[in-house]
Amino acid sequence: MKTQENDLSIEDDIECNYSGYIFKAFHFMGLKLSLKKKTDGFKFVHKLPTTIGILQSIVVFFLQMNFIRDVVQCDSNPPIQIISQVISNIQAGLKQTLLVFKKIEDIQRMLETLGEFWKKYSPDKNYRVVLFRELGKTSSLCKYYFGTLVGIMIAYDVQPLVYFLTYYFEQNATNHTYDLSRRILLVKYPFEITRKSTYCFLLSQEAYLLYITAIYWANGDTLFAQFTTHICLQLKILKYETGKFFNQSNQEGRSDLLILIRRHQELLSMCDMIEDIFSPIIFSTMLLSAINMCVNVIGVTETIAAGSYEETGIYTFIFIATFLQIIFYCVFAETLTEETRSLSDFVYNLEWTSKDYRLRFLIQVIILRAQTPVYCTAYGFFPIGHQKLTSVASKTFEVMYAFQINFKLATVFRS
């Protein structure tokens, strides 16, 4: 079956208009990704900015443990915020490690395959407008998601910086001393911070860690959304051209149908590639985000009860960021599952019973294969989708209610 030749380059159109911001973000971190291969491989120098970020995460983790140890030694309960920060730090470090040191070559290979697919199997102009409108919606959603995460991280950074600058410009202390204990992250350094230059340097390092965390956090999630959307659109093209095949009069040949079957098999192989790339990332995201959501729900409950609404906002921000991740993965995974399942119903409703025996046999092959939908899983433990999203949300609020009951019981016994 001959593919349609478009006036515009599909590859350039997609890369420039729909996925370019993701590639620019990766390029800023030293990694050149593209729908067309631009590098022979990813060397250590390309991964150096990520390596620095991972090392910072490790250092911050030990500093956080040092903070928790000191609080426990003083017979005090560590603030819930430090637990949330530890979980977020572990999650960010895992995502950076998996994306860059484990899966970056597979991601580039997936992008190359997508680029070739769009060049080989591009729809005609009229149908391309419909498909690219859907791709544009996904791209806009990813941009909003990216901006939301970065905005949350900036809001997280601003508080101690504004506090320091207010003291600096107003010079409230006559001896020019400042409160150097307020920082972005709850950590305990193995030395005393007595100089403003040291304080500013440490604050900038914490801000850089949160920045690189937001970049990889958003890039990994939006890549998953882009990949699944591209596969869904290619499945729509496959259904469209299968319908055209059956609408043609006097169609008795089998070669075109065999090509469609091979395309379906290639798309299923690309779904397997998505599963291989993202299943460990999905597993760590679902597990740690669910724990972090529970922690932050407890933090919101406690701070509202105590009247500390400023801290309530911080817990709410973190809760939104973690819940957005779960929503993102579940929604796009469910879309891919439904699209692969719908191919079976679409083909079954075509006028294939009037064809000859061999054509009917090939149609049955497509139907049987499409009846088993593709699921994105958390490292093979469970599939993700709308059902898993509602399950995580319900379990989170169950933990909140259980905590409230235990807290009230503890208050009664103490009194």
GROMACS .gro file of C-alpha atoms in nm, residues 6 103 177:
model
    3
    6ASN     CA    1   0.259   1.532   0.245
  103LYS     CA    2   1.708   0.399   2.934
  177THR     CA    3   2.319   3.982   6.144
   0.00000   0.00000   0.00000
